[in-house]
Amino acid sequence: MNNPFDNAMTQLDKVAKIKNFSDEFIARLRQPDRDIRVSIPVKMDDGTLKIFEGYRVEYNNALGPYKGGIRYHPDTEINEVKALAFWMMLKCAVAGIPMGGGKGGITVNPKELSKRELERLSRGWVQKLSDILGPYKDVPAPDVNTTPEVMDFMNDEYQKITGDKTGAVITGKSLGKGGSEGRGTATAQGGFFVFEALKKELNLPDKCKVIIQGFGNAGLNAALIWNKAGYSIIAISDSKSGVYNENGLNIEKLIEYKKNTGSLSGFLEGKEITNEELLETECDLLIPAAFENQITDKNADKIKTKTILELANGPVTPEADEILFKKGITVIPDILANSGGVTVSYFEWDQNLKREHWSEKEVFNKLKPILEDSAKQTLEKAKESNTDLRRGAFILALERIEEKMHI
Ligand code: NAD
């Protein structure tokens, strides 16, 4: 398994080679401003005490307060959080929003906790880190396995400790607690805006065949959005299995099926496939929307799609990037493709500070031009340097950050 932070640094080095950034600037970006590990003691329901390891990485705040989600996962560790914080820094810069890059996490399987244990753990993370958090300092958000309810616990704990009642310290809250309309679907919706902005340039057919890896917030909403727009979703998967139907899956039925059975396995209107098979099935658009390191030097050669849109963070390794480039497969990089989530998080922060509440229509009307513009600028940067979209997006972001850092 590739170390995600090594992958991120390899990507940075590749860009530094083709563009004249100063050595001092690149050296500063090879380390986060600060990375913090905390131990979080939690009283479990059976009376025992369990200690969890938590993290916050504040990568860079040249453009604004550190911003980034918190991941709850048994495999979460500091290198993953550092990589995600680095990508967040770039993502905010690509979107052109006044936020810096950060990320957090806890090594835990939240499915093994009761709701009360989950609440104590989430409040414990804030208790350990409240000094460094704040609407103008560091603004966490949700990521894998962290829900609006978890964000509400964290926001409430921060208010108790500091007295700050703006709610602007945490985004991704539930609507009643100051959350933004559209935040739940923003990542997938943003990916769709980016895709539509680039579709013509990528010479994709009008009615693309789409495959999605992951059936959570990003993947499930992407399936609904692409399907509603008339695209055929021919395969989709979760962590356990995948399902394939060459004529297109009925997504609403599949959601209902998983809700009732807890699994995609056994869905009668499709054939069961493994995640490996799913990635290697022929399609026009492949959307990895699960985890890092899914397309690597081991399987890149077997990928049979025209375009990959990275809704997940870091699903394609740097080695795989090179292989895909040679095969003529376009990768729309994570720092552009999934930036809808952080952009609507920024809208939530803005609404909280202004004491406003925007309608979903207003939110998406503001989101669309931002992402279309980022997509076009990324494409221009890639063309200028005769390189791929990932390097194009890096160049766009790094130029914006370097300008603000006055090195
Ligand atoms: P989630 O927890 O809601 O869903 C993750 C999904 O991936 C689940 O359906 C899970 O079953 C599936 N999965 C896990 N391992 C898998 C595997 N090996 N193969 C196939 N599927 C697998 O998480 P999410 O919020 O949808 O996040 C998914 C990815 O999108 C992550 O990389 C995250 O960082 C990124 N992302 C999410 C957001 C957001 O707003 N949710 C924003 C930007 C980026």
Short mmCIF file of C-alpha atoms and ligand atoms in Angstrom, two decimals:
data_model
loop_
_atom_site.label_atom_id
_atom_site.label_comp_id
_atom_site.label_asym_id
_atom_site.label_seq_id
_atom_site.Cartn_x
_atom_site.Cartn_y
_atom_site.Cartn_z
CA MET A 1 0.00 0.00 0.00
CA ASN A 2 1.44 3.38 -1.04
CA ASN A 3 1.96 5.92 1.70
CA PRO A 4 -0.50 8.67 0.63
CA PHE A 5 1.82 11.44 1.82
CA ASP A 6 4.66 10.04 -0.32
CA ASN A 7 2.22 10.06 -3.25
CA ALA A 8 1.36 13.70 -2.56
CA MET A 9 5.05 14.68 -2.41
CA THR A 10 5.75 12.79 -5.65
CA GLN A 11 2.97 14.80 -7.30
CA LEU A 12 4.51 18.02 -5.95
CA ASP A 13 7.97 17.08 -7.26
CA LYS A 14 6.57 16.32 -10.71
CA VAL A 15 5.05 19.80 -10.91
CA ALA A 16 8.15 21.50 -9.52
CA LYS A 17 10.09 19.90 -12.40
CA ILE A 18 7.98 21.48 -15.13
CA LYS A 19 7.33 24.90 -13.58
CA ASN A 20 9.69 27.44 -12.09
CA PHE A 21 8.59 27.62 -8.47
CA SER A 22 11.27 28.76 -6.04
CA ASP A 23 13.09 26.05 -4.09
CA GLU A 24 12.17 27.80 -0.81
CA PHE A 25 8.49 27.69 -1.69
CA ILE A 26 8.54 23.99 -2.59
CA ALA A 27 10.57 23.24 0.57
CA ARG A 28 7.94 24.96 2.73
CA LEU A 29 5.19 22.93 1.11
CA ARG A 30 6.93 19.65 1.91
CA GLN A 31 5.93 20.01 5.58
CA PRO A 32 2.64 21.00 7.21
CA ASP A 33 2.65 24.09 9.43
CA ARG A 34 1.77 21.78 12.29
CA ASP A 35 0.67 18.21 12.85
CA ILE A 36 -0.85 17.23 16.12
CA ARG A 37 -1.65 13.84 17.63
CA VAL A 38 -3.91 13.62 20.65
CA SER A 39 -5.08 10.80 22.84
CA ILE A 40 -8.80 10.79 23.54
CA PRO A 41 -9.99 8.82 26.57
CA VAL A 42 -13.59 7.64 26.22
CA LYS A 43 -15.73 6.03 28.90
CA MET A 44 -17.43 3.13 27.12
CA ASP A 45 -21.02 2.08 27.86
CA ASP A 46 -19.80 -0.98 29.82
CA GLY A 47 -17.84 1.29 32.20
CA THR A 48 -14.35 0.54 30.79
CA LEU A 49 -12.04 3.29 29.54
CA LYS A 50 -10.71 3.17 25.98
CA ILE A 51 -8.04 5.48 24.56
CA PHE A 52 -8.34 6.54 20.90
CA GLU A 53 -5.71 8.29 18.79
CA GLY A 54 -6.82 11.52 17.09
CA TYR A 55 -5.12 13.91 14.66
CA ARG A 56 -5.27 17.41 13.28
CA VAL A 57 -2.93 18.55 10.55
CA GLU A 58 -2.79 22.27 9.72
CA TYR A 59 -1.00 22.32 6.42
CA ASN A 60 -0.99 25.91 5.20
CA ASN A 61 -3.10 29.01 5.84
CA ALA A 62 -1.75 31.43 3.23
CA LEU A 63 -5.20 31.82 1.68
CA GLY A 64 -7.33 31.73 4.85
CA PRO A 65 -8.19 29.67 7.94
CA TYR A 66 -7.18 26.00 7.80
CA LYS A 67 -10.11 24.01 6.43
CA GLY A 68 -10.69 20.29 6.10
CA GLY A 69 -12.69 17.27 7.12
CA ILE A 70 -12.33 14.75 9.92
CA ARG A 71 -12.16 11.06 9.03
CA TYR A 72 -13.19 8.21 11.35
CA HIS A 73 -11.66 4.98 10.10
CA PRO A 74 -9.69 2.05 11.55
CA ASP A 75 -6.88 2.62 8.99
CA THR A 76 -6.61 6.38 9.55
CA GLU A 77 -3.06 7.38 10.50
CA ILE A 78 -0.93 10.50 10.41
CA ASN A 79 0.47 10.09 6.87
CA GLU A 80 -2.99 9.77 5.42
CA VAL A 81 -4.16 12.86 7.33
CA LYS A 82 -1.09 14.83 6.18
CA ALA A 83 -1.75 13.90 2.54
CA LEU A 84 -5.41 14.83 2.80
CA ALA A 85 -4.48 18.18 4.41
CA PHE A 86 -2.00 18.89 1.61
CA TRP A 87 -4.65 18.14 -1.03
CA MET A 88 -7.16 20.34 0.85
CA MET A 89 -4.72 23.26 0.66
CA LEU A 90 -4.53 22.81 -3.12
CA LYS A 91 -8.26 22.21 -3.48
CA CYS A 92 -9.23 25.47 -1.79
CA ALA A 93 -6.71 27.29 -3.98
CA VAL A 94 -8.04 25.67 -7.20
CA ALA A 95 -11.59 26.71 -6.24
CA GLY A 96 -10.29 30.19 -5.40
CA ILE A 97 -11.96 30.27 -1.97
CA PRO A 98 -10.32 32.10 0.97
CA MET A 99 -9.46 28.98 2.96
CA GLY A 100 -6.27 27.13 3.75
CA GLY A 101 -5.68 23.38 4.03
CA GLY A 102 -6.16 21.11 7.03
CA LYS A 103 -7.49 17.67 7.86
CA GLY A 104 -8.25 15.59 10.93
CA GLY A 105 -9.12 12.09 11.94
CA ILE A 106 -9.49 9.44 14.58
CA THR A 107 -8.32 5.83 14.29
CA VAL A 108 -11.63 4.12 15.01
CA ASN A 109 -14.29 1.95 13.48
CA PRO A 110 -17.36 4.04 14.32
CA LYS A 111 -19.66 1.13 13.45
CA GLU A 112 -18.40 -0.61 16.61
CA LEU A 113 -19.44 2.30 18.87
CA SER A 114 -22.83 3.06 20.36
CA LYS A 115 -24.29 6.48 19.61
CA ARG A 116 -23.37 7.73 23.10
CA GLU A 117 -19.78 6.47 22.74
CA LEU A 118 -19.55 8.18 19.34
CA GLU A 119 -20.76 11.43 20.92
CA ARG A 120 -18.21 11.22 23.77
CA LEU A 121 -15.41 10.48 21.30
CA SER A 122 -16.37 13.42 19.03
CA ARG A 123 -16.64 15.81 21.97
CA GLY A 124 -13.28 14.46 23.26
CA TRP A 125 -11.57 15.33 19.96
CA VAL A 126 -12.79 18.94 20.31
CA GLN A 127 -11.78 19.14 24.00
CA LYS A 128 -8.21 18.21 23.05
CA LEU A 129 -8.03 20.62 20.11
CA SER A 130 -10.30 23.57 20.97
CA ASP A 131 -7.29 25.90 21.45
CA ILE A 132 -6.29 25.66 17.80
CA LEU A 133 -9.82 25.60 16.31
CA GLY A 134 -11.91 28.71 15.57
CA PRO A 135 -13.88 30.39 12.77
CA TYR A 136 -10.83 32.44 11.78
CA LYS A 137 -8.20 29.82 12.71
CA ASP A 138 -9.16 26.27 11.78
CA VAL A 139 -12.57 25.07 10.55
CA PRO A 140 -13.17 21.29 10.45
CA ALA A 141 -15.81 19.54 8.34
CA PRO A 142 -17.06 15.99 7.65
CA ASP A 143 -15.22 13.29 5.72
CA VAL A 144 -15.51 9.51 5.60
CA ASN A 145 -17.83 8.23 8.37
CA THR A 146 -18.47 11.63 9.95
CA THR A 147 -22.08 12.73 9.65
CA PRO A 148 -23.94 16.02 10.29
CA GLU A 149 -24.79 14.60 13.71
CA VAL A 150 -21.07 14.19 14.52
CA MET A 151 -20.47 17.77 13.35
CA ASP A 152 -23.31 18.95 15.62
CA PHE A 153 -21.68 17.26 18.65
CA MET A 154 -18.39 18.98 17.81
CA ASN A 155 -19.96 22.38 17.26
CA ASP A 156 -21.88 22.11 20.53
CA GLU A 157 -18.73 21.13 22.44
CA TYR A 158 -16.80 24.05 20.97
CA GLN A 159 -19.62 26.45 21.96
CA LYS A 160 -19.59 25.09 25.52
CA ILE A 161 -15.83 25.54 25.84
CA THR A 162 -15.45 28.95 24.16
CA GLY A 163 -18.89 30.59 24.23
CA ASP A 164 -18.69 31.17 20.46
CA LYS A 165 -22.24 30.83 19.17
CA THR A 166 -21.70 31.64 15.49
CA GLY A 167 -21.46 27.94 14.51
CA ALA A 168 -18.81 28.96 11.99
CA VAL A 169 -16.13 26.77 13.59
CA ILE A 170 -17.52 23.55 12.10
CA THR A 171 -19.18 23.01 8.74
CA GLY A 172 -21.33 20.12 7.55
CA LYS A 173 -23.71 20.62 10.49
CA SER A 174 -27.35 19.57 10.26
CA LEU A 175 -29.71 22.16 8.80
CA GLY A 176 -31.32 22.99 12.15
CA LYS A 177 -27.89 23.66 13.68
CA GLY A 178 -26.65 26.10 11.05
CA GLY A 179 -25.78 23.71 8.23
CA SER A 180 -26.02 24.79 4.60
CA GLU A 181 -28.62 23.63 2.14
CA GLY A 182 -26.97 21.44 -0.48
CA ARG A 183 -23.93 20.41 1.65
CA GLY A 184 -24.95 16.73 1.61
CA THR A 185 -24.86 16.48 -2.18
CA ALA A 186 -22.30 19.23 -2.88
CA THR A 187 -19.32 16.96 -3.58
CA ALA A 188 -21.13 14.90 -6.19
CA GLN A 189 -22.99 17.90 -7.62
CA GLY A 190 -19.70 19.80 -7.90
CA GLY A 191 -18.10 16.81 -9.66
CA PHE A 192 -20.96 16.88 -12.13
CA PHE A 193 -20.50 20.62 -12.83
CA VAL A 194 -16.77 20.04 -13.44
CA PHE A 195 -17.50 17.06 -15.70
CA GLU A 196 -20.05 19.01 -17.76
CA ALA A 197 -17.64 21.94 -18.12
CA LEU A 198 -14.92 19.62 -19.52
CA LYS A 199 -17.04 17.07 -21.40
CA LYS A 200 -16.79 18.67 -24.82
CA GLU A 201 -13.05 19.17 -24.52
CA LEU A 202 -12.66 15.49 -23.57
CA ASN A 203 -14.60 14.34 -26.66
CA LEU A 204 -16.98 12.23 -24.63
CA PRO A 205 -20.20 10.94 -26.21
CA ASP A 206 -23.45 12.58 -25.12
CA LYS A 207 -24.75 9.45 -23.46
CA CYS A 208 -21.75 8.17 -21.55
CA LYS A 209 -21.67 4.84 -19.76
CA VAL A 210 -20.65 5.47 -16.16
CA ILE A 211 -19.11 3.24 -13.47
CA ILE A 212 -18.89 4.34 -9.84
CA GLN A 213 -16.77 2.84 -7.06
CA GLY A 214 -18.26 3.61 -3.63
CA PHE A 215 -21.85 3.92 -2.47
CA GLY A 216 -21.54 6.50 0.32
CA ASN A 217 -22.03 10.26 0.34
CA ALA A 218 -19.93 10.91 -2.77
CA GLY A 219 -20.71 7.74 -4.80
CA LEU A 220 -24.41 7.35 -4.10
CA ASN A 221 -25.19 11.01 -4.79
CA ALA A 222 -23.07 10.89 -7.95
CA ALA A 223 -25.13 7.90 -9.13
CA LEU A 224 -28.36 9.82 -8.55
CA ILE A 225 -27.12 13.03 -10.19
CA TRP A 226 -25.58 11.43 -13.32
CA ASN A 227 -28.58 9.14 -13.68
CA LYS A 228 -31.05 12.03 -13.42
CA ALA A 229 -29.10 13.83 -16.14
CA GLY A 230 -29.70 10.86 -18.46
CA TYR A 231 -26.45 8.90 -18.09
CA SER A 232 -26.47 5.15 -17.72
CA ILE A 233 -24.78 3.81 -14.55
CA ILE A 234 -23.66 0.34 -15.60
CA ALA A 235 -21.81 -0.68 -12.41
CA ILE A 236 -21.44 0.46 -8.83
CA SER A 237 -19.88 -0.98 -5.66
CA ASP A 238 -19.46 -0.62 -1.93
CA SER A 239 -16.73 -2.05 0.31
CA LYS A 240 -18.16 -5.58 0.10
CA SER A 241 -19.22 -6.07 -3.53
CA GLY A 242 -20.31 -4.55 -6.81
CA VAL A 243 -23.19 -4.94 -9.23
CA TYR A 244 -23.14 -4.69 -13.04
CA ASN A 245 -25.83 -4.32 -15.70
CA GLU A 246 -24.74 -3.41 -19.22
CA ASN A 247 -28.13 -1.75 -19.87
CA GLY A 248 -27.90 0.48 -16.82
CA LEU A 249 -28.86 -0.02 -13.17
CA ASN A 250 -32.03 1.28 -11.56
CA ILE A 251 -30.33 3.41 -8.90
CA GLU A 252 -33.45 4.19 -6.84
CA LYS A 253 -34.21 0.44 -6.60
CA LEU A 254 -30.61 -0.33 -5.69
CA ILE A 255 -30.64 2.25 -2.88
CA GLU A 256 -33.86 0.72 -1.55
CA TYR A 257 -32.34 -2.78 -1.85
CA LYS A 258 -29.24 -1.81 0.14
CA LYS A 259 -31.38 -0.07 2.75
CA ASN A 260 -33.38 -3.26 3.27
CA THR A 261 -30.57 -5.84 3.09
CA GLY A 262 -27.49 -3.83 4.13
CA SER A 263 -25.67 -4.96 0.99
CA LEU A 264 -25.57 -4.73 -2.81
CA SER A 265 -25.06 -8.46 -3.00
CA GLY A 266 -27.97 -10.45 -4.45
CA PHE A 267 -29.57 -7.54 -6.35
CA LEU A 268 -31.46 -9.39 -9.07
CA GLU A 269 -31.38 -6.72 -11.79
CA GLY A 270 -27.63 -7.05 -12.24
CA LYS A 271 -24.68 -9.40 -12.04
CA GLU A 272 -22.48 -9.42 -8.92
CA ILE A 273 -18.88 -8.34 -9.56
CA THR A 274 -15.84 -7.68 -7.39
CA ASN A 275 -14.30 -4.25 -6.91
CA GLU A 276 -11.34 -5.32 -9.04
CA GLU A 277 -13.64 -6.33 -11.90
CA LEU A 278 -15.60 -3.10 -11.56
CA LEU A 279 -12.50 -0.95 -12.04
CA GLU A 280 -11.48 -2.94 -15.09
CA THR A 281 -14.89 -2.94 -16.85
CA GLU A 282 -15.19 -0.95 -20.08
CA CYS A 283 -17.01 2.41 -19.79
CA ASP A 284 -16.75 6.06 -20.84
CA LEU A 285 -16.45 7.55 -17.35
CA LEU A 286 -15.08 5.88 -14.23
CA ILE A 287 -15.73 7.63 -10.91
CA PRO A 288 -13.69 6.34 -7.96
CA ALA A 289 -15.62 7.58 -4.92
CA ALA A 290 -14.32 5.41 -2.08
CA PHE A 291 -10.68 5.61 -0.93
CA GLU A 292 -7.05 6.28 -1.83
CA ASN A 293 -4.82 3.94 -3.85
CA GLN A 294 -7.49 2.16 -5.90
CA ILE A 295 -5.81 2.54 -9.30
CA THR A 296 -2.14 1.71 -9.01
CA ASP A 297 0.72 0.41 -11.18
CA LYS A 298 -0.79 -3.07 -10.62
CA ASN A 299 -4.11 -2.43 -12.40
CA ALA A 300 -3.69 0.85 -14.39
CA ASP A 301 -2.86 -1.09 -17.53
CA LYS A 302 -6.17 -2.96 -17.33
CA ILE A 303 -8.38 0.13 -16.97
CA LYS A 304 -10.73 0.46 -19.97
CA THR A 305 -12.34 3.86 -19.64
CA LYS A 306 -11.92 7.15 -21.51
CA THR A 307 -12.00 9.41 -18.47
CA ILE A 308 -11.57 9.07 -14.70
CA LEU A 309 -13.18 11.64 -12.43
CA GLU A 310 -11.70 11.44 -8.92
CA LEU A 311 -14.50 12.08 -6.44
CA ALA A 312 -12.44 10.26 -3.79
CA ASN A 313 -9.19 11.81 -2.59
CA GLY A 314 -6.07 10.19 -3.98
CA PRO A 315 -7.61 7.14 -5.72
CA VAL A 316 -4.98 7.14 -8.52
CA THR A 317 -1.31 6.77 -7.51
CA PRO A 318 1.44 8.78 -9.27
CA GLU A 319 2.74 5.60 -10.98
CA ALA A 320 -0.74 4.84 -12.29
CA ASP A 321 -1.08 8.45 -13.49
CA GLU A 322 1.86 7.93 -15.86
CA ILE A 323 0.46 4.66 -17.23
CA LEU A 324 -3.01 6.18 -17.76
CA PHE A 325 -1.51 9.25 -19.46
CA LYS A 326 0.34 7.03 -21.93
CA LYS A 327 -2.86 5.09 -22.61
CA GLY A 328 -4.64 8.38 -23.41
CA ILE A 329 -6.99 8.16 -20.42
CA THR A 330 -7.81 11.59 -18.97
CA VAL A 331 -7.84 11.92 -15.18
CA ILE A 332 -9.88 14.81 -13.78
CA PRO A 333 -7.99 15.24 -10.49
CA ASP A 334 -9.50 15.14 -7.01
CA ILE A 335 -8.39 18.68 -6.12
CA LEU A 336 -10.68 19.92 -8.90
CA ALA A 337 -13.29 17.16 -9.20
CA ASN A 338 -14.36 16.93 -5.55
CA SER A 339 -13.94 20.60 -4.58
CA GLY A 340 -17.73 21.14 -4.51
CA GLY A 341 -17.79 19.82 -0.93
CA VAL A 342 -15.32 22.30 0.50
CA THR A 343 -16.77 25.15 -1.54
CA VAL A 344 -20.22 24.63 -0.02
CA SER A 345 -18.52 24.23 3.38
CA TYR A 346 -17.05 27.67 2.79
CA PHE A 347 -20.56 28.92 1.91
CA GLU A 348 -21.81 27.47 5.22
CA TRP A 349 -19.05 29.31 7.15
CA ASP A 350 -19.93 32.53 5.29
CA GLN A 351 -23.67 32.14 6.02
CA ASN A 352 -22.99 31.45 9.72
CA LEU A 353 -20.83 34.55 10.08
CA LYS A 354 -23.38 36.71 8.26
CA ARG A 355 -26.34 35.11 10.06
CA GLU A 356 -27.88 34.17 6.69
CA HIS A 357 -29.49 31.03 5.29
CA TRP A 358 -29.39 30.54 1.53
CA SER A 359 -31.77 28.29 -0.43
CA GLU A 360 -30.39 25.18 -2.19
CA LYS A 361 -30.98 26.92 -5.52
CA GLU A 362 -28.91 29.90 -4.37
CA VAL A 363 -26.13 27.59 -3.12
CA PHE A 364 -25.86 25.69 -6.43
CA ASN A 365 -26.21 28.89 -8.46
CA LYS A 366 -23.12 30.18 -6.64
CA LEU A 367 -21.28 26.84 -6.84
CA LYS A 368 -21.68 26.22 -10.58
CA PRO A 369 -19.75 29.23 -11.95
CA ILE A 370 -16.95 28.75 -9.39
CA LEU A 371 -16.36 25.17 -10.50
CA GLU A 372 -16.79 25.89 -14.20
CA ASP A 373 -14.21 28.62 -13.89
CA SER A 374 -11.80 26.36 -11.94
CA ALA A 375 -12.22 23.64 -14.58
CA LYS A 376 -11.49 26.06 -17.43
CA GLN A 377 -8.47 27.57 -15.68
CA THR A 378 -7.11 24.10 -14.88
CA LEU A 379 -7.45 23.15 -18.53
CA GLU A 380 -5.65 26.33 -19.64
CA LYS A 381 -2.77 25.72 -17.22
CA ALA A 382 -2.46 22.12 -18.45
CA LYS A 383 -2.40 23.27 -22.08
CA GLU A 384 0.13 26.05 -21.40
CA SER A 385 2.56 23.52 -19.93
CA ASN A 386 1.60 20.72 -22.30
CA THR A 387 0.77 18.44 -19.39
CA ASP A 388 -2.13 16.58 -17.76
CA LEU A 389 -5.01 18.06 -15.78
CA ARG A 390 -3.54 17.05 -12.41
CA ARG A 391 -0.40 19.06 -13.04
CA GLY A 392 -2.55 21.85 -14.51
CA ALA A 393 -4.58 22.01 -11.28
CA PHE A 394 -1.41 21.91 -9.14
CA ILE A 395 0.10 24.79 -11.12
CA LEU A 396 -3.08 26.87 -10.76
CA ALA A 397 -3.19 26.24 -6.99
CA LEU A 398 0.54 26.68 -6.33
CA GLU A 399 0.69 29.98 -8.22
CA ARG A 400 -2.16 31.33 -6.09
CA ILE A 401 -0.56 30.14 -2.84
CA GLU A 402 2.95 31.36 -3.74
CA GLU A 403 1.59 34.82 -4.55
CA LYS A 404 0.08 35.06 -1.05
CA MET A 405 3.10 33.62 0.78
CA HIS A 406 5.48 36.38 -0.36
CA ILE A 407 8.52 34.11 -0.37
P1 NAD B 1 -18.62 7.48 2.90
O1 NAD B 1 -18.14 6.90 4.17
O2 NAD B 1 -19.95 8.14 2.89
O3 NAD B 1 -18.63 6.36 1.75
C1 NAD B 1 -17.54 5.57 1.40
C2 NAD B 1 -18.06 4.44 0.50
O4 NAD B 1 -16.97 3.72 -0.01
C3 NAD B 1 -18.96 3.45 1.20
O5 NAD B 1 -20.03 3.11 0.34
C4 NAD B 1 -18.06 2.23 1.38
O6 NAD B 1 -18.80 1.00 1.44
C5 NAD B 1 -17.24 2.32 0.13
N1 NAD B 1 -15.96 1.61 0.16
C6 NAD B 1 -15.08 1.50 1.16
N2 NAD B 1 -14.02 0.77 0.76
C7 NAD B 1 -14.25 0.41 -0.53
C8 NAD B 1 -13.55 -0.34 -1.49
N3 NAD B 1 -12.36 -0.88 -1.23
N4 NAD B 1 -14.11 -0.49 -2.70
C9 NAD B 1 -15.31 0.06 -2.99
N5 NAD B 1 -16.01 0.79 -2.12
C10 NAD B 1 -15.50 0.95 -0.91
O7 NAD B 1 -17.48 8.49 2.41
P2 NAD B 1 -17.61 9.69 1.38
O8 NAD B 1 -17.88 10.92 2.14
O9 NAD B 1 -18.51 9.27 0.28
O10 NAD B 1 -16.11 9.78 0.88
C11 NAD B 1 -15.63 8.96 -0.17
C12 NAD B 1 -14.38 9.61 -0.74
O11 NAD B 1 -14.73 10.92 -1.21
C13 NAD B 1 -13.24 9.81 0.25
O12 NAD B 1 -12.01 9.70 -0.45
C14 NAD B 1 -13.44 11.25 0.71
O13 NAD B 1 -12.24 11.84 1.20
C15 NAD B 1 -13.86 11.88 -0.61
N6 NAD B 1 -14.55 13.15 -0.45
C16 NAD B 1 -15.74 13.23 0.20
C17 NAD B 1 -16.33 14.47 0.36
C18 NAD B 1 -17.66 14.62 1.03
O14 NAD B 1 -18.18 15.74 1.07
N7 NAD B 1 -18.25 13.56 1.52
C19 NAD B 1 -15.70 15.63 -0.13
C20 NAD B 1 -14.50 15.51 -0.81
C21 NAD B 1 -13.94 14.25 -0.96
#
